XYZ file of C-alpha atoms in Angstrom:
332
model
C -20.789 42.556 24.715
C -20.766 39.215 26.527
C -24.495 38.911 25.949
C -23.936 39.359 22.182
C -21.331 36.567 22.086
C -23.607 34.201 23.926
C -26.425 35.012 21.516
C -24.175 34.403 18.460
C -22.997 31.036 19.787
C -26.546 29.990 20.456
C -27.492 31.046 16.940
C -24.779 28.793 15.416
C -25.948 25.813 17.454
C -29.566 26.431 16.519
C -28.761 26.795 12.813
C -26.660 23.613 12.782
C -29.314 21.701 14.681
C -32.021 22.929 12.344
C -30.001 21.879 9.289
C -29.406 18.373 10.622
C -33.038 17.952 11.547
C -34.173 19.240 8.165
C -31.794 17.016 6.226
C -32.602 13.890 8.212
C -36.226 14.135 7.323
C -35.702 14.748 3.588
C -32.436 13.534 2.087
C -30.540 11.517 4.658
C -27.684 14.043 4.473
C -26.027 15.054 7.724
C -23.478 17.586 8.979
C -20.587 16.707 11.263
C -18.407 19.283 13.029
C -18.780 23.036 13.525
C -18.723 26.156 11.410
C -18.199 29.795 12.315
C -20.034 31.100 9.284
C -23.611 29.836 9.372
C -24.594 32.003 6.448
C -22.443 29.904 4.073
C -23.549 26.478 5.229
C -24.794 24.421 2.271
C -28.450 23.547 2.299
C -28.505 19.862 3.231
C -31.478 19.228 1.004
C -29.044 19.671 -1.943
C -26.296 17.365 -0.606
C -27.072 14.309 -2.691
C -25.307 10.998 -3.340
C -24.167 10.200 -6.896
C -27.093 10.074 -9.276
C -26.261 6.485 -10.249
C -23.637 3.757 -10.087
C -22.399 1.968 -13.149
C -22.251 -1.822 -13.173
C -19.344 -3.088 -11.090
C -16.610 -4.742 -13.145
C -14.819 -7.867 -11.898
C -11.152 -8.058 -12.867
C -8.297 -10.410 -12.029
C -6.823 -10.935 -8.563
C -10.244 -10.459 -6.962
C -10.453 -6.737 -7.696
C -13.801 -5.016 -8.264
C -13.780 -1.757 -10.249
C -16.494 0.750 -9.346
C -17.596 3.906 -11.127
C -20.441 6.360 -10.770
C -21.835 9.646 -12.009
C -21.044 12.849 -10.149
C -23.316 14.093 -7.411
C -25.875 16.623 -8.658
C -24.922 18.802 -5.688
C -23.240 22.066 -6.742
C -19.924 22.374 -4.873
C -20.259 26.152 -4.377
C -16.501 26.407 -3.978
C -16.282 23.521 -1.516
C -14.315 20.286 -1.942
C -16.330 17.210 -2.929
C -15.089 13.707 -2.177
C -16.819 10.342 -2.246
C -17.006 7.670 0.419
C -17.074 4.053 -0.772
C -18.945 1.544 1.366
C -18.796 -2.244 1.061
C -21.680 -4.055 2.736
C -22.426 -0.867 4.646
C -18.885 -0.281 5.962
C -16.705 2.507 4.614
C -13.604 1.129 2.882
C -12.202 4.162 1.121
C -12.392 7.794 0.033
C -11.689 9.251 -3.387
C -11.921 12.548 -5.175
C -12.577 10.856 -8.521
C -15.544 8.974 -9.917
C -13.840 5.580 -9.865
C -12.555 3.246 -7.170
C -10.953 -0.198 -7.138
C -11.609 -2.535 -4.233
C -10.030 -5.893 -3.457
C -12.165 -7.649 -0.846
C -10.511 -10.167 1.491
C -12.229 -13.171 -0.099
C -14.116 -14.200 -3.206
C -17.825 -13.478 -3.123
C -20.571 -11.018 -3.969
C -20.522 -7.653 -2.196
C -22.921 -4.707 -2.062
C -21.398 -1.292 -2.778
C -22.858 2.151 -2.078
C -21.370 5.616 -2.553
C -21.832 8.714 -0.402
C -21.015 12.332 -1.226
C -18.860 14.225 1.277
C -18.579 18.035 1.089
C -16.234 19.949 3.381
C -17.801 22.959 5.141
C -15.814 25.048 7.581
C -14.519 22.840 10.365
C -16.949 20.077 9.441
C -18.485 18.294 6.501
C -21.741 17.182 4.979
C -22.296 13.503 4.196
C -25.095 12.471 1.880
C -27.203 9.376 2.163
C -26.308 6.240 0.209
C -26.479 5.903 -3.533
C -28.426 2.993 -4.956
C -26.543 -0.224 -4.191
C -24.601 -2.078 -6.865
C -23.395 -5.659 -6.430
C -19.825 -6.535 -7.352
C -18.178 -9.955 -7.541
C -14.664 -10.568 -6.265
C -13.231 -13.509 -8.192
C -9.707 -14.869 -7.833
C -10.612 -18.430 -8.765
C -9.928 -19.777 -12.244
C -12.791 -21.399 -14.137
C -12.780 -25.012 -15.255
C -13.079 -26.400 -18.765
C -14.230 -29.809 -19.931
C -14.485 -31.608 -23.252
C -16.941 -34.218 -24.475
C -16.966 -36.473 -27.517
C -20.288 -37.722 -28.884
C -21.985 -36.551 -25.689
C -19.698 -38.425 -23.297
C -16.180 -38.594 -21.937
C -13.618 -38.557 -24.727
C -12.079 -42.004 -25.042
C -8.484 -42.962 -25.664
C -9.395 -45.375 -28.449
C -10.479 -44.892 -32.019
C -13.850 -43.486 -33.034
C -15.388 -45.277 -36.006
C -17.932 -42.482 -36.448
C -16.872 -38.831 -36.415
C -17.845 -37.543 -32.943
C -19.259 -34.129 -32.105
C -16.650 -32.502 -29.850
C -17.816 -29.818 -27.404
C -15.815 -27.654 -24.975
C -17.671 -26.243 -21.964
C -16.510 -23.774 -19.317
C -17.816 -23.437 -15.761
C -17.251 -20.700 -13.178
C -18.967 -20.129 -9.843
C -17.826 -16.523 -9.486
C -17.949 -13.877 -12.189
C -19.061 -16.401 -14.810
C -17.462 -17.796 -17.950
C -16.460 -15.246 -20.552
C -14.967 -17.471 -23.255
C -13.548 -20.884 -23.979
C -10.566 -21.217 -26.282
C -9.601 -24.125 -28.514
C -6.482 -24.951 -30.483
C -6.837 -27.929 -32.818
C -3.656 -29.579 -34.085
C -1.570 -26.476 -33.274
C -3.597 -24.436 -35.728
C -3.880 -21.380 -33.464
C -6.160 -20.304 -30.635
C -9.823 -19.636 -31.372
C -11.979 -18.135 -28.604
C -15.752 -18.173 -28.401
C -18.762 -18.574 -26.185
C -19.332 -21.629 -24.021
C -20.311 -24.274 -24.947
C -18.193 -24.377 -28.094
C -18.617 -27.069 -30.741
C -15.398 -27.831 -32.582
C -15.627 -27.981 -36.390
C -15.915 -31.511 -37.736
C -12.648 -33.391 -37.402
C -11.279 -35.478 -40.242
C -9.735 -38.929 -40.295
C -6.639 -39.452 -38.180
C -5.237 -38.486 -34.792
C -5.984 -34.992 -33.505
C -4.797 -32.984 -30.513
C -7.318 -30.528 -29.082
C -5.978 -28.026 -26.544
C -8.507 -25.944 -24.629
C -9.058 -23.640 -21.646
C -11.664 -21.272 -20.192
C -11.500 -17.611 -19.152
C -13.931 -16.027 -16.713
C -15.349 -12.501 -16.738
C -12.738 -11.400 -14.194
C -9.942 -12.509 -16.518
C -8.883 -15.661 -14.662
C -7.975 -18.636 -16.875
C -7.329 -22.263 -16.093
C -4.328 -24.032 -17.531
C -4.318 -25.410 -21.045
C -5.556 -29.009 -21.207
C -5.061 -31.332 -24.163
C -7.183 -34.186 -25.455
C -6.196 -36.692 -28.119
C -9.045 -37.726 -30.407
C -8.540 -40.533 -32.923
C -10.966 -41.032 -35.797
C -11.071 -43.833 -38.363
C -14.472 -44.340 -39.918
C -13.136 -45.907 -43.124
C -12.916 -49.697 -43.441
C -9.661 -51.287 -44.579
C -9.334 -52.608 -48.085
C -10.247 -56.261 -48.420
C -7.757 -59.089 -48.370
C -7.442 -60.886 -51.700
C -8.078 -64.580 -50.981
C -6.453 -67.009 -53.407
C -8.058 -70.302 -54.362
C -8.021 -72.571 -51.324
C -5.914 -75.711 -51.684
C -6.837 -79.067 -50.193
C -4.207 -80.785 -48.084
C -3.812 -84.114 -46.285
C -5.735 -85.169 -43.188
C -8.801 -83.191 -44.243
C -6.996 -79.844 -44.145
C -7.461 -76.906 -46.508
C -4.820 -74.189 -46.781
C -5.894 -70.570 -47.279
C -3.557 -67.934 -48.692
C -4.342 -64.228 -49.068
C -2.784 -60.887 -49.817
C -3.267 -58.384 -47.014
C -5.306 -55.266 -47.675
C -4.399 -51.807 -46.362
C -5.691 -49.213 -43.937
C -4.316 -45.687 -44.153
C -5.438 -44.449 -40.742
C -5.463 -46.862 -37.821
C -3.780 -49.677 -39.760
C -4.601 -53.340 -40.339
C -4.785 -55.146 -37.005
C -6.094 -58.716 -37.286
C -7.761 -61.307 -39.514
C -10.570 -63.813 -38.967
C -11.230 -66.919 -41.071
C -14.662 -68.368 -41.836
C -15.854 -71.567 -43.501
C -19.097 -73.189 -44.660
C -19.591 -76.881 -45.385
C -21.140 -77.722 -48.754
C -22.112 -80.994 -50.398
C -19.693 -81.178 -53.301
C -17.656 -79.302 -55.857
C -20.740 -78.187 -57.692
C -22.414 -76.606 -54.694
C -22.930 -72.856 -54.591
C -21.041 -71.142 -51.761
C -23.627 -68.371 -51.309
C -23.030 -65.479 -48.903
C -24.654 -66.673 -45.671
C -24.222 -69.561 -43.260
C -20.483 -69.153 -42.723
C -18.989 -69.954 -39.306
C -16.023 -68.313 -37.569
C -13.065 -70.679 -37.504
C -10.240 -68.565 -36.108
C -9.978 -64.943 -34.953
C -7.295 -62.464 -34.035
C -4.688 -63.607 -36.520
C -2.098 -60.853 -36.356
C -1.353 -58.246 -38.986
C 1.039 -59.645 -41.548
C -0.506 -63.103 -41.422
C -1.227 -64.343 -44.949
C -1.991 -68.050 -44.482
C -4.225 -70.275 -42.371
C -5.050 -73.984 -42.322
C -8.608 -75.172 -41.684
C -9.607 -78.806 -41.164
C -12.862 -79.556 -42.956
C -12.666 -83.343 -42.748
C -11.428 -86.048 -45.117
C -13.054 -85.755 -48.532
C -15.385 -83.008 -47.257
C -16.084 -79.824 -49.160
C -16.218 -76.238 -47.887
C -16.147 -72.568 -48.903
C -14.048 -69.872 -47.193
C -13.447 -66.151 -46.693
C -11.247 -63.860 -44.574
C -12.314 -60.749 -42.635
C -9.827 -57.898 -42.115
C -10.043 -55.736 -38.968
C -8.327 -52.376 -38.653
C -7.193 -51.018 -35.269
C -10.333 -48.906 -34.956
C -12.602 -51.932 -35.366
C -13.771 -51.398 -38.935
C -14.030 -54.645 -40.909
C -14.008 -55.785 -44.526
C -14.752 -59.228 -45.932
C -12.590 -60.771 -48.625
C -13.790 -62.582 -51.686
C -15.159 -66.116 -51.185
C -13.043 -69.121 -52.226
C -14.313 -72.662 -52.842
C -15.715 -75.170 -52.759
C -12.445 -76.911 -51.837
C -12.066 -80.520 -50.663
C -10.033 -81.663 -47.692
C -7.785 -84.569 -48.713
């Protein structure tokens, strides 16, 4: 009787050893523990890892969601669980086909899955599935805005600029950028995003970026002012000669609906006499920066000398318009 027990124990050891040796050379599966029923031990050649892993999904707070297809191994009445490994180290066990991992820091990690099947007082563990990289991303992306290919300025644009919003993210990557122009509602799209052409006036563009993991940076706003339309011209009255060689100019101010009239410049051109043609060229700047609301200026042309005149209107954006020409007028 004792001899029979010794023989049976030896048989169990030999069977277990043979299974481990067989599996190591073919599938990478192994058996840990003991069993008292060698006849029901699973064949290790059939203990396989999951057939495939799906792409890892980065979500907010640095979490990486994993999923995979079931092992092709038939359970044969035994319990199947899955071991999840990050960079080769086991981090969890699950009976389902999904697992969520939150690594300790942002970065890219390699994930593999193993199949574990309980058998008696032990268990089989398969080799690794194919690796799948996952990105842990807790860091919000950044968003920037450009106007006409450069930094958006605080001043007025006299040509309608192309406005572009761009997102950047060093982790999971940019998913979308979102704009809101003049409180007209959020519009999301791919980065870079070109904003539809803006009209005349002052605009507020709010924008932010969202990465693949769902992180978003805070809303940023940019004011963009556009005035590409020149002001209406000042109406220059006939210049009047005054004493000491002076000539007095009087005009009616024009208008500018967007940036507003800002300043005036006066110009003159000496001519020979009252019959001389003023022409359109050869005028010289006399005074500049006369404030909005100014409607008169005095220019000294010399005693008994003749000259022609005009006024230039500037709006706040820098657009200009020339008035009509007045003269020739003689300084007294």
